Amino acid sequence: MVLLEIRNLSKRFGTLVAVQNVNLAIPAGEIFGLLGPNGAGKTTTVSIVCGLLSPTEGDVIVDGHSVLRESMAVRRQVGVVPQELALYGALSGRENLVFFGRMQEIPARLLPGRVDAVLNIVQLTDRQNDRVDTYSGGMKRRLNVAIGLLNQPKLLILDEPTVGVDPQSRNSILETLRELNRQGMTMLYTSHYMEEVEFLCSHIAILDHGRVIADGSQEELQRRAGGRDIVSVQLADEADEALRTRLTALPGVESVELRDHAVRIATASGHALLAPLVAALADDGRGVTSLEVKEPNLEDLFLSLTGTSLRD
Amino acid sequence: MKAWYIAVKDLVVHTRDRTAFVTLLLVPMVMIIVLGSVFNWNATSFQAHAVVVDLDGSNLSRQLTQQVLASPRVRDVLALTTTTSEAEARTLVEQGKTAAAIIIPKGFGGGAASGAPARIEVLENPESLIQAGVVASIVQAYTTDLQAQRVAISVATSVLEESGAVPPARMGEAVRGVREQADAGQPQDLIAVKTTALEGRKVVPALDYYAVGMSLMYLIFTANTGAWNMLEEKRQRTLARIMTTPTARLTVMAGKSLGTLALTALQFAIIILLTRLLYHVQWSSSLPALLLMAGASVLAAAGLSTMVAALVQSREQEGALGPAVALIYSLLGGSMWPVYVMPAWLDAASRLTFTRWAIDGFSALMLGGGVSSVLRPAGVCLGMAVLFLGVSAVALNRNY
């Protein structure tokens, strides 16, 4: 069952085309990643899904409701975690949750329990009565996520929810989201952090200049990236042509590059090559200081599709 | 109900900023007492200080000191002390301890009776020229009248002698009679001090006037704080976050305006209470009339600031435009100076501001008016509030 469907979506600001003919379908229960560099159109797309912006063309359907015609019905189905820390610093964490819970029309008899539950999920129960402006950056990020969870949404929209947080808080947020997904929550997750999208998302769409340039499952996209693993070896001594000849003869090796003490081998399967490679180096009496297998990733795909890095 | 939650949240956020909240109350209270004291135009409070030295001790000099200078009518404007030493009186003037010294020389009474020039010396303190001038004028009025009497007696005596109506043997008795009648006159009537209302109007005391003026000015400043907060929420994206919930745009704007309204109403109520308790400002004897006028003023101030916030695009623009609008309304509307000293063109222009109408309304209440006396000014303020909020609704719908 498709929970979120984006149909022929375009958004123009004057002459600037922010989103151009985007089509996506997100099944219920998935974490769908929108990956792209800053300015690719991710935030504009999710702003239209949230009802904050009106599309120039196209429509968004959430659980059967059109964002154009049934905006309020759509808003009742979604929870939003914005990129910005949209919190009231002068209020406590609990007061923030109660306020936004009221805005989300959570019945008064249910609200205290919901607040307790999300505080527990983001591990802020012990600081719930402190003013938010006394929170650390990571705690604020967690509270930002908690507000999005209050109405137990069918679809949780997260727009770069980990920007500027420390690794520990980032891991905590990502693990929380994964657990919520395991419990059945569908998520639309935008980020320009490739690692986060790879960690969380089963399906991914890559946006660039407002257009979807690739989409599919993570495996499909990785295959499109070229399908070659790179094995990098750092030797104790300088590499020579005799070594190149020996390594090129190993099964599955497509190419070997040498530079000083470094050897870079392209192969269909890096892990399959490891055993014969180590044996060959030992047999040849070569000392090894490091060895690394790098699988193709979304960064490589983005690079191959656009010629630029995701972080550019 | 959601609008109410938004308003309460805004009020809580504002009141937790203790520095700002105290400033919003403390500054207007200080301004009221300073301006009310500096620009005290209450006419009955004027009083000149003078010292008198009667070196003559004659009936005539006593008439001046006891019947003229110490008469009830003169006492309101002249505080008189006496001394027997001319040197001491001069020292008091030189040291600036009194505005003037009146020195009645020895032989003043006798000289006047014999027709010689009657001279009284008035020493003036150059630092208190207005007060000294008042003292000199009172003395001059007396001496002029005295000389007029002497001339009249002299003329009457000559006429009696020339007409032969009185036998020469009884001439001395007739002249004494004329003098006694002249002396029996009412010299205190020479000076008539009467406080009149300016252009026939009653005037609100300065402190009370500035209690109204400063309250209105800071009402706009406080409302600006609410408007600024709206733009801050836009910047911080909390407003956008509310918009992602099933909450109508109109409800959000109503809540924000209600919050601004509640904040300004709270400030106004506290200032009214504090000025009543600390400065004894008589706001009104009619609570319904006071509530009507205060409510209309608060609505107009909140409406004005909401309109400014709705029309600008950023916090920075509001930070520049908001205080400018507040100052223009305060200057033009009469918060800084009394409306009745304004030239005609400014008086006409001031009626374009709600502050002017509010000042008129509160002044009417302070002078004893009731609900009927504020119907017109309160109505104009409410009309302006409706206009401001109408423009705000259109602009907010476009800009947010």
PDB file of C-alpha atoms in Angstrom, chain A residues 50 52 72 75-76 80-82 84-88 90-92 95 99-100 102-105 131 144 147-148, chain B residues 2-3 5-6 9-10 12-13 16-17 233 235-249 256:
ATOM      1  CA  CYS A  50       3.545  19.305   4.946  1.00  0.00           C
ATOM      2  CA  LEU A  52       3.547  24.813   4.133  1.00  0.00           C
ATOM      3  CA  MET A  72      -6.133  19.614   7.255  1.00  0.00           C
ATOM      4  CA  ARG A  75      -1.761  17.443   8.455  1.00  0.00           C
ATOM      5  CA  ARG A  76      -3.520  15.072  10.842  1.00  0.00           C
ATOM      6  CA  VAL A  80       7.059  16.987  11.024  1.00  0.00           C
ATOM      7  CA  VAL A  81      10.622  17.330  12.278  1.00  0.00           C
ATOM      8  CA  PRO A  82      11.990  20.470  10.639  1.00  0.00           C
ATOM      9  CA  GLU A  84      15.524  24.179  12.278  1.00  0.00           C
ATOM     10  CA  LEU A  85      15.174  23.819  16.035  1.00  0.00           C
ATOM     11  CA  ALA A  86      11.575  25.038  16.051  1.00  0.00           C
ATOM     12  CA  LEU A  87      11.267  25.232  19.828  1.00  0.00           C
ATOM     13  CA  TYR A  88      10.403  27.862  22.452  1.00  0.00           C
ATOM     14  CA  ALA A  90      11.662  30.133  27.365  1.00  0.00           C
ATOM     15  CA  LEU A  91       9.383  27.125  27.848  1.00  0.00           C
ATOM     16  CA  SER A  92      10.358  23.799  29.358  1.00  0.00           C
ATOM     17  CA  GLU A  95       5.591  22.817  27.995  1.00  0.00           C
ATOM     18  CA  PHE A  99       1.698  23.302  23.391  1.00  0.00           C
ATOM     19  CA  PHE A 100       2.381  21.505  20.123  1.00  0.00           C
ATOM     20  CA  ARG A 102      -2.671  21.009  21.624  1.00  0.00           C
ATOM     21  CA  MET A 103      -1.964  22.375  18.160  1.00  0.00           C
ATOM     22  CA  GLN A 104      -2.057  18.786  16.892  1.00  0.00           C
ATOM     23  CA  GLU A 105      -5.510  18.379  18.456  1.00  0.00           C
ATOM     24  CA  ARG A 131      13.820  25.491  30.148  1.00  0.00           C
ATOM     25  CA  ASN A 144      12.618  18.548  18.001  1.00  0.00           C
ATOM     26  CA  ILE A 147       7.357  16.940  18.890  1.00  0.00           C
ATOM     27  CA  GLY A 148       7.046  15.256  15.500  1.00  0.00           C
TER      28      GLY A 148
ATOM     29  CA  LYS B   2      -6.233  27.029  19.845  1.00  0.00           C
ATOM     30  CA  ALA B   3      -6.002  30.821  19.513  1.00  0.00           C
ATOM     31  CA  TYR B   5      -3.483  28.435  23.736  1.00  0.00           C
ATOM     32  CA  ILE B   6      -1.254  30.450  21.396  1.00  0.00           C
ATOM     33  CA  LYS B   9       1.935  30.607  25.382  1.00  0.00           C
ATOM     34  CA  ASP B  10       3.024  34.053  24.114  1.00  0.00           C
ATOM     35  CA  VAL B  12       4.125  33.060  29.359  1.00  0.00           C
ATOM     36  CA  VAL B  13       7.134  33.472  27.042  1.00  0.00           C
ATOM     37  CA  ARG B  16       9.537  34.857  31.637  1.00  0.00           C
ATOM     38  CA  ASP B  17      11.792  37.470  30.085  1.00  0.00           C
ATOM     39  CA  GLU B 233       8.671  33.087  15.416  1.00  0.00           C
ATOM     40  CA  ARG B 235      12.452  33.438  11.641  1.00  0.00           C
ATOM     41  CA  GLN B 236      12.835  30.592  14.126  1.00  0.00           C
ATOM     42  CA  ARG B 237      10.327  28.527  12.140  1.00  0.00           C
ATOM     43  CA  THR B 238       8.118  27.846  15.175  1.00  0.00           C
ATOM     44  CA  LEU B 239       5.346  29.636  13.284  1.00  0.00           C
ATOM     45  CA  ALA B 240       5.891  27.296  10.330  1.00  0.00           C
ATOM     46  CA  ARG B 241       5.826  24.333  12.688  1.00  0.00           C
ATOM     47  CA  ILE B 242       2.442  25.431  14.016  1.00  0.00           C
ATOM     48  CA  MET B 243       1.299  25.718  10.399  1.00  0.00           C
ATOM     49  CA  THR B 244       2.183  22.048   9.816  1.00  0.00           C
ATOM     50  CA  THR B 245      -0.389  21.082  12.452  1.00  0.00           C
ATOM     51  CA  PRO B 246      -4.099  21.049  11.627  1.00  0.00           C
ATOM     52  CA  THR B 247      -4.423  24.710  12.638  1.00  0.00           C
ATOM     53  CA  ALA B 248      -5.944  27.304  10.315  1.00  0.00           C
ATOM     54  CA  ARG B 249      -3.818  30.307   9.375  1.00  0.00           C
ATOM     55  CA  LYS B 256      -0.756  35.884  18.021  1.00  0.00           C
TER      56      LYS B 256
END
